[in-house]
PDB file of C-alpha atoms in Angstrom:
ATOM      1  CA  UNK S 230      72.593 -21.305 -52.783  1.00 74.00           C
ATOM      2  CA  UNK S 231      70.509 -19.850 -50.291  1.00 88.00           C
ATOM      3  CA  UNK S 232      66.798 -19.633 -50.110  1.00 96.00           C
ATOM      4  CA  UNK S 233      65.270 -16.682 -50.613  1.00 97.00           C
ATOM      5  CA  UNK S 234      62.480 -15.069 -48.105  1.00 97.00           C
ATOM      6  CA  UNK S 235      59.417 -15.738 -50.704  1.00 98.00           C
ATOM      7  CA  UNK S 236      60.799 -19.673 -51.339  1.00 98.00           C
ATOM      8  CA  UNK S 237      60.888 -19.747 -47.504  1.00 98.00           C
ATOM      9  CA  UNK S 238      57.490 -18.354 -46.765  1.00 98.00           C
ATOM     10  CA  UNK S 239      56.243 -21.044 -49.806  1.00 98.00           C
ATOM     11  CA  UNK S 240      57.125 -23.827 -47.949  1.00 98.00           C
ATOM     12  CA  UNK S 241      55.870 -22.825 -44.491  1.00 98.00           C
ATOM     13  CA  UNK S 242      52.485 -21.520 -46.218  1.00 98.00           C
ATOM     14  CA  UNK S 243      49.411 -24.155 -45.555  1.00 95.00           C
ATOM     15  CA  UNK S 244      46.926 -24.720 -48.777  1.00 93.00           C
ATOM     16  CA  UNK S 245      44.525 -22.575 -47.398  1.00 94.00           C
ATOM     17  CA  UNK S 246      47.088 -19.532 -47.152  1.00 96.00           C
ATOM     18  CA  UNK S 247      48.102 -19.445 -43.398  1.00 97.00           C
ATOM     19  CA  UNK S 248      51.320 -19.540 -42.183  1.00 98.00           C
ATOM     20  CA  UNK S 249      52.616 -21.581 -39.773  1.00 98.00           C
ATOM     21  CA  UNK S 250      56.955 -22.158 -39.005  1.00 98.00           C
ATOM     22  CA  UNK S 251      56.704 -24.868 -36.026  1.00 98.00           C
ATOM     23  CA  UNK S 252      59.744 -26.118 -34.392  1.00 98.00           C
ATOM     24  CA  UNK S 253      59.927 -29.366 -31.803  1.00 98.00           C
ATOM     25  CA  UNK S 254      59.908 -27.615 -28.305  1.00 93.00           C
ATOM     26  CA  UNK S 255      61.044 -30.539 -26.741  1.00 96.00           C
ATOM     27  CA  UNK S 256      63.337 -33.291 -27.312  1.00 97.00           C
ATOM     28  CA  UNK S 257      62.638 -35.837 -30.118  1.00 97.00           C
ATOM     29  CA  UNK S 258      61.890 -39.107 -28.719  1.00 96.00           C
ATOM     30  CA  UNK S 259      61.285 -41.472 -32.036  1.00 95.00           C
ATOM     31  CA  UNK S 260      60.236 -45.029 -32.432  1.00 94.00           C
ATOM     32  CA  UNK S 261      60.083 -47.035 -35.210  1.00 93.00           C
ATOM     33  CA  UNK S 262      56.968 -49.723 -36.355  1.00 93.00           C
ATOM     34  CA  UNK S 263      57.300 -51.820 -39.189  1.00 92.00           C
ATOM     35  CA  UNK S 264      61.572 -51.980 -40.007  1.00 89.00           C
ATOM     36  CA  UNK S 265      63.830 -55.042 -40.262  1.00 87.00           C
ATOM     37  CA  UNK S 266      65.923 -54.794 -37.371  1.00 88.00           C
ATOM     38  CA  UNK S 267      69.293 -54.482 -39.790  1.00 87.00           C
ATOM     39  CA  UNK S 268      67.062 -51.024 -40.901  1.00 86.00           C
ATOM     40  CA  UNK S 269      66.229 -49.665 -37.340  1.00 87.00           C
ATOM     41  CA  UNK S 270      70.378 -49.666 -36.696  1.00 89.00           C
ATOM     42  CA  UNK S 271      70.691 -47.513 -39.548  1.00 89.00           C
ATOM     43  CA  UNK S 272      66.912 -45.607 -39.358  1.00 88.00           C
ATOM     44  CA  UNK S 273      67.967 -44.137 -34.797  1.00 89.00           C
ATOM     45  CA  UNK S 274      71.541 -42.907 -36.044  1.00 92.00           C
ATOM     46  CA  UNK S 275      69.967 -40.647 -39.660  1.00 92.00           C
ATOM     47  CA  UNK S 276      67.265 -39.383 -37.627  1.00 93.00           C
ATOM     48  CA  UNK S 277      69.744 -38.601 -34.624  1.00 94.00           C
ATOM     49  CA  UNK S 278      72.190 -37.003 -37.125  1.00 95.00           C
ATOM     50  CA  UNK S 279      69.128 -35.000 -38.594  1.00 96.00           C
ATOM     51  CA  UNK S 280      68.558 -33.391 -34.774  1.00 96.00           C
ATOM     52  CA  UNK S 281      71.879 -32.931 -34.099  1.00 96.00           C
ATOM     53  CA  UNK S 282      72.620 -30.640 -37.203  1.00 95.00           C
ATOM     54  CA  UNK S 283      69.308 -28.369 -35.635  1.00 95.00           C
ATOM     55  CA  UNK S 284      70.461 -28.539 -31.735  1.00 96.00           C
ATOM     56  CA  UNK S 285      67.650 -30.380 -30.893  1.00 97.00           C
ATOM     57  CA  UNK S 286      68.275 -32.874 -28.770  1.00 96.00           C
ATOM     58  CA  UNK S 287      67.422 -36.677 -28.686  1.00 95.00           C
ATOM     59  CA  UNK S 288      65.950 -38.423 -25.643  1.00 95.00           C
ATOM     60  CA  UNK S 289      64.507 -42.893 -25.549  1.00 93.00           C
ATOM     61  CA  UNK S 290      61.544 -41.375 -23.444  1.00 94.00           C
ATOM     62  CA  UNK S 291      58.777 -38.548 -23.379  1.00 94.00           C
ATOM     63  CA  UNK S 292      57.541 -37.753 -20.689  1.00 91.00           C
ATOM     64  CA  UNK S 293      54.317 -37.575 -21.331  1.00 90.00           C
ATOM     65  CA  UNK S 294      53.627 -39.573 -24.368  1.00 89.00           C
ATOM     66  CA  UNK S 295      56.204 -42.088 -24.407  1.00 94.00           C
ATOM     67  CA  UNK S 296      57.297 -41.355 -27.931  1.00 95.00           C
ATOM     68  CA  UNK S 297      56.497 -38.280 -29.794  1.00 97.00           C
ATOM     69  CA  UNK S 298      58.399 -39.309 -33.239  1.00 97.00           C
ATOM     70  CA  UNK S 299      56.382 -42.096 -34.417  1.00 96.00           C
ATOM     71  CA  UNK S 300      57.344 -43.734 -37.413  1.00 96.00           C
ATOM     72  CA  UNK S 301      55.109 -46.247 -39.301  1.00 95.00           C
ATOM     73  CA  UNK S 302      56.235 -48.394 -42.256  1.00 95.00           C
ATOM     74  CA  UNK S 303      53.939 -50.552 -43.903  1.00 95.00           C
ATOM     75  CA  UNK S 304      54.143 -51.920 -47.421  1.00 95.00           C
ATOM     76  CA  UNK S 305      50.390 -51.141 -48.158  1.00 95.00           C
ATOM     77  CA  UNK S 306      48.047 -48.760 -46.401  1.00 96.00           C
ATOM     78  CA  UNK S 307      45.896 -51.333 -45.564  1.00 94.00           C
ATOM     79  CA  UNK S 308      47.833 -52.589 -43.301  1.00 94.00           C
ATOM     80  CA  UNK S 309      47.465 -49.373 -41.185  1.00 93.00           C
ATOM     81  CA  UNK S 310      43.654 -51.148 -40.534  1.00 88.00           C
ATOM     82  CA  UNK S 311      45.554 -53.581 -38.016  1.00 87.00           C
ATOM     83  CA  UNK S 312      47.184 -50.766 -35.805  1.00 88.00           C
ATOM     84  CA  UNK S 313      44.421 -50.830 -32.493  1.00 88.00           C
ATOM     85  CA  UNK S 314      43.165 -47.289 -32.172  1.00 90.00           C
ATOM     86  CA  UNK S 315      44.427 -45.774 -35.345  1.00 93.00           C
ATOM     87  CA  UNK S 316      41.443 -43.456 -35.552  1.00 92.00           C
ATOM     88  CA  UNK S 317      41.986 -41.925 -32.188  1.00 92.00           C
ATOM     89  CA  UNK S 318      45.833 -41.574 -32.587  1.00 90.00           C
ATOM     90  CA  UNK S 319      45.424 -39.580 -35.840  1.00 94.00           C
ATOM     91  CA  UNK S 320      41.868 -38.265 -35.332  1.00 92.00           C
ATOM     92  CA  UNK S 321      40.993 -38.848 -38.461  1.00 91.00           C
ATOM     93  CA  UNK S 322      38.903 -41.807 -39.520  1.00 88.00           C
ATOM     94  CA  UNK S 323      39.370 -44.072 -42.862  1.00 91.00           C
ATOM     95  CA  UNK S 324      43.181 -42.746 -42.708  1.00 94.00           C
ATOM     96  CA  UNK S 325      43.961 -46.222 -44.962  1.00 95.00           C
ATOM     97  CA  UNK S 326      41.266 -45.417 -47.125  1.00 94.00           C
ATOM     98  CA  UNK S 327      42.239 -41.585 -47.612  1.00 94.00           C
ATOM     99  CA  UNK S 328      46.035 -42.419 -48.135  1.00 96.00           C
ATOM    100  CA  UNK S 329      45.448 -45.519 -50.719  1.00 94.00           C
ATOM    101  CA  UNK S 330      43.040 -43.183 -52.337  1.00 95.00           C
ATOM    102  CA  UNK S 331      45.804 -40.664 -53.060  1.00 94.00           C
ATOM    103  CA  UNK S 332      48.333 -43.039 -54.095  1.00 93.00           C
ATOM    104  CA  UNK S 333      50.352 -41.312 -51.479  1.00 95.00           C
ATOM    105  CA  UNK S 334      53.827 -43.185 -50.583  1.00 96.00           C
ATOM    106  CA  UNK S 335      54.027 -40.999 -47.592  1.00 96.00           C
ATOM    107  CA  UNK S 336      52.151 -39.063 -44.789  1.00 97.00           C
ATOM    108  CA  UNK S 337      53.101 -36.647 -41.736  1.00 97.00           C
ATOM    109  CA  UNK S 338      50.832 -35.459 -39.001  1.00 97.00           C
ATOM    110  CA  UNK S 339      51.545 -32.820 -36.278  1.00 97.00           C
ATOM    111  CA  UNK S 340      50.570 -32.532 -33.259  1.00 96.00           C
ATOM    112  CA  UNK S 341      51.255 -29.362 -31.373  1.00 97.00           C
ATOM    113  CA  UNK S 342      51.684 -27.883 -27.983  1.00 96.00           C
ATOM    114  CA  UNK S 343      49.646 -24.861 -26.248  1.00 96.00           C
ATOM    115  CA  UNK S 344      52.229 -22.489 -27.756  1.00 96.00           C
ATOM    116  CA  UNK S 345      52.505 -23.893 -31.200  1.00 98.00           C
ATOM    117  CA  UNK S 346      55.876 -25.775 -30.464  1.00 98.00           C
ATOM    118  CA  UNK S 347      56.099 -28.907 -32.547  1.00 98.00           C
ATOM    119  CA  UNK S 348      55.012 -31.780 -29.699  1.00 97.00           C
ATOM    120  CA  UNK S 349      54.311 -34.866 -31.257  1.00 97.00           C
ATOM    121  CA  UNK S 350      54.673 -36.586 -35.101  1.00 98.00           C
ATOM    122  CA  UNK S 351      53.226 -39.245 -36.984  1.00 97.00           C
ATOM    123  CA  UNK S 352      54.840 -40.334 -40.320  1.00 97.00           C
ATOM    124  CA  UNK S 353      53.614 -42.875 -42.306  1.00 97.00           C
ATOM    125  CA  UNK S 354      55.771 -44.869 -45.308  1.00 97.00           C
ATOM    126  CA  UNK S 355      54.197 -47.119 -47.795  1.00 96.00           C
ATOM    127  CA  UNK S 356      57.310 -48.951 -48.608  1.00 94.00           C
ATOM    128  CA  UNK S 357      55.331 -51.080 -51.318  1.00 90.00           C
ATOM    129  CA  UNK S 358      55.436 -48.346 -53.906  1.00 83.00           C
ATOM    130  CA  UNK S 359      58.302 -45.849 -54.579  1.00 87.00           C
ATOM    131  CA  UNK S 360      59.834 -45.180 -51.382  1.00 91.00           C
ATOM    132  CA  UNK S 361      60.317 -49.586 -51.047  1.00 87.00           C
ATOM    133  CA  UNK S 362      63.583 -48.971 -53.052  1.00 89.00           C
ATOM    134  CA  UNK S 363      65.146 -46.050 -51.020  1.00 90.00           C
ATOM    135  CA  UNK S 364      68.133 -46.072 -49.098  1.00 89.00           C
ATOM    136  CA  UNK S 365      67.269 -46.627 -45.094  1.00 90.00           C
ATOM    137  CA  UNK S 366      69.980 -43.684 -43.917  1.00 91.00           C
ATOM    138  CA  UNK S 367      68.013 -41.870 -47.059  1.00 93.00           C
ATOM    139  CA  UNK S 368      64.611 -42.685 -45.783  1.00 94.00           C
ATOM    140  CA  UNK S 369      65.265 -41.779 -42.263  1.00 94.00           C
ATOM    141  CA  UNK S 370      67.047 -38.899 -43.370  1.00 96.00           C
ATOM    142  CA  UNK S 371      64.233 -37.651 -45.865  1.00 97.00           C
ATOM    143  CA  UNK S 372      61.994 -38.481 -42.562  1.00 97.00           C
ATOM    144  CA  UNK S 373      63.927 -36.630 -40.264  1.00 96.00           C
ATOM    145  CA  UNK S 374      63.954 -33.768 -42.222  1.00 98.00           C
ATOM    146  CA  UNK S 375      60.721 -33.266 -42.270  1.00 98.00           C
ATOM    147  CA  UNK S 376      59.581 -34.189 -38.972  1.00 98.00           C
ATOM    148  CA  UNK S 377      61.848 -30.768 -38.032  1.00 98.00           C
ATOM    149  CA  UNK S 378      59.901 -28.333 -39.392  1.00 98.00           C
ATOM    150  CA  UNK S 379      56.136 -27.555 -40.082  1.00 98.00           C
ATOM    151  CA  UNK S 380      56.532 -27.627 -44.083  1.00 98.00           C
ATOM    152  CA  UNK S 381      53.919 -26.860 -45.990  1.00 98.00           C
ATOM    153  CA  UNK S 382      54.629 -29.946 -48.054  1.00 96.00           C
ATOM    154  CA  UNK S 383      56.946 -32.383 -48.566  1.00 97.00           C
ATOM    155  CA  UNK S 384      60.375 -31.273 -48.906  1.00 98.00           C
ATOM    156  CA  UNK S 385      63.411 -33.216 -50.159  1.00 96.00           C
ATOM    157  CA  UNK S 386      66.844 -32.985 -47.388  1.00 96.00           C
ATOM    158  CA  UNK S 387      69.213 -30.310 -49.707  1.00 96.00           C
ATOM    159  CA  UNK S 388      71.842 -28.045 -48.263  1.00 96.00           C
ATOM    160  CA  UNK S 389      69.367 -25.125 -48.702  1.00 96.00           C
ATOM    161  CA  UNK S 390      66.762 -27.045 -46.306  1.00 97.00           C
ATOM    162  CA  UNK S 391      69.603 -27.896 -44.073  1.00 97.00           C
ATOM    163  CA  UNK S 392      70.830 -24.733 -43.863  1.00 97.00           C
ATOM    164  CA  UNK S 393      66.726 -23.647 -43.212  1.00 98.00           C
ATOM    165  CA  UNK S 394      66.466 -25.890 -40.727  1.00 98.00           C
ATOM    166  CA  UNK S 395      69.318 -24.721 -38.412  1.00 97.00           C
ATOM    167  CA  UNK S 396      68.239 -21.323 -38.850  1.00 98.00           C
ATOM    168  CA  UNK S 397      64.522 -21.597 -37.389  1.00 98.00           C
ATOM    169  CA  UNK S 398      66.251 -23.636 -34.282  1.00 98.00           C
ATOM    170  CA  UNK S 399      67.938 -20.658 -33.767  1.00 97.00           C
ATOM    171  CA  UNK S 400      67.108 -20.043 -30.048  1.00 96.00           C
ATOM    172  CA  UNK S 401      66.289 -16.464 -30.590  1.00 96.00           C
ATOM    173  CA  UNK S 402      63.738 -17.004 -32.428  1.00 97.00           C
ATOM    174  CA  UNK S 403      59.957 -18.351 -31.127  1.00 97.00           C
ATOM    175  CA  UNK S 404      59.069 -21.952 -31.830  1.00 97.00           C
ATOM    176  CA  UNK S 405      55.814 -21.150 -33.488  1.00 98.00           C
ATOM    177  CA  UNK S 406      55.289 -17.935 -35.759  1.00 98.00           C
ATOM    178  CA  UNK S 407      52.105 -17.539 -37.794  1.00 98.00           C
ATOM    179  CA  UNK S 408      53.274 -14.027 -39.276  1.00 98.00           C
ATOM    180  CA  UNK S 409      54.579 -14.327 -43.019  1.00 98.00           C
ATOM    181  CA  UNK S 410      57.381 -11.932 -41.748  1.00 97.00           C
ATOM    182  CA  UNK S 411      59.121 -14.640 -39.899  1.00 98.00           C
ATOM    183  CA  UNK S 412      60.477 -15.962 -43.483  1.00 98.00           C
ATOM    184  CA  UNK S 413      62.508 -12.575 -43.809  1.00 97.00           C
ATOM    185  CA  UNK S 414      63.855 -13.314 -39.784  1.00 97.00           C
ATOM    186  CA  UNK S 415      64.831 -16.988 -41.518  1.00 98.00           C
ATOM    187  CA  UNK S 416      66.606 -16.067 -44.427  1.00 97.00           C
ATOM    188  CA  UNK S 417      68.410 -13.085 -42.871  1.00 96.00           C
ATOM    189  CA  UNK S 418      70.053 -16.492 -41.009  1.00 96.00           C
ATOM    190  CA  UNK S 419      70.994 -18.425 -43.978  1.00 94.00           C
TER     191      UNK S 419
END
């Protein structure tokens, strides 16, 4: 079933009440900290499937940062203390502190480009608590998916989502959007 224009504009509508649909405007080029080796061969391939379905395309180098897909699995959040310059990466001190406070299994950061295109993101897995007895295609998968959008919030990889997600990489339509309207442009896709 399809989602409607007001679930749409719910899950592209920030805490404070702003809007903001960001796509990547440039290809994904994701790395991997943390993973058993026997988990990265299955972790590339999910997240590579995930771009695919949107058109976005998959690179090994950024040319400017390297990687822009960062993934970071630890098993607690203090472990996130031993990664050098963690502070200036995320811009945001204590991040450890903040997440263990929260009890949060998971956390996404964007960074974005001068015109609001998705250009870098930082996901974070504690793999001690909840998410240590997932799947690795589901992980990636449920990582992927939300690495593809600016959500609001965590979402969980449905048909509906999928279905989202192809729409807003529709090339007619801008990479950023701030106006509430765009949700109507999105479902008038699905």
């Amino acid at each position: 079933m399809a989602l409607t224009a007001d679930e749409i504009g719910a899950l592209f509508t920030q805490p404070g009440g702003d809007f903001l649909c960001a796509r990547w405007a440039r290809p994904i080029a994701p790395v991997a900290f943390g993973l058993a080796d026997e988990t990265l061969a299955v972790f590339r391939p999910a997240l590579a499937a995930v771009a695919a379905h949107a058109g976005q395309p998959m690179t090994d180098t950024d040319p400017e940062m390297g990687a822009n897909l960062m993934v970071f699995a630890v098993r607690d959040w203090e472990e996130l203390g031993g990664l050098p310059d963690l502070d200036r990466l995320t811009g945001l001190a204590d991040l450890p502190a903040r997440l263990a406070a929260q009890s949060a299994d998971r956390y996404r950061l964007l960074r974005f480009d001068a015109g609001g295109g998705i250009r870098a993101c930082l996901s974070f897995l504690r793999l001690g608590g909840a998410l240590g007895s997932a799947h690795p295609a589901a992980l990636a998968e449920d990582t992927g998916v939300n690495a593809m959008l600016s959500f609001a919030r965590h979402v969980t990889p449905s048909a509906g989502i999928a279905a989202l997600i192809r729409a807003a990489y529709d090339p007619a339509l801008p990479a950023c959007a701030r106006d509430p309207s765009h949700a109507l442009r999105l479902a008038a896709r699905l």
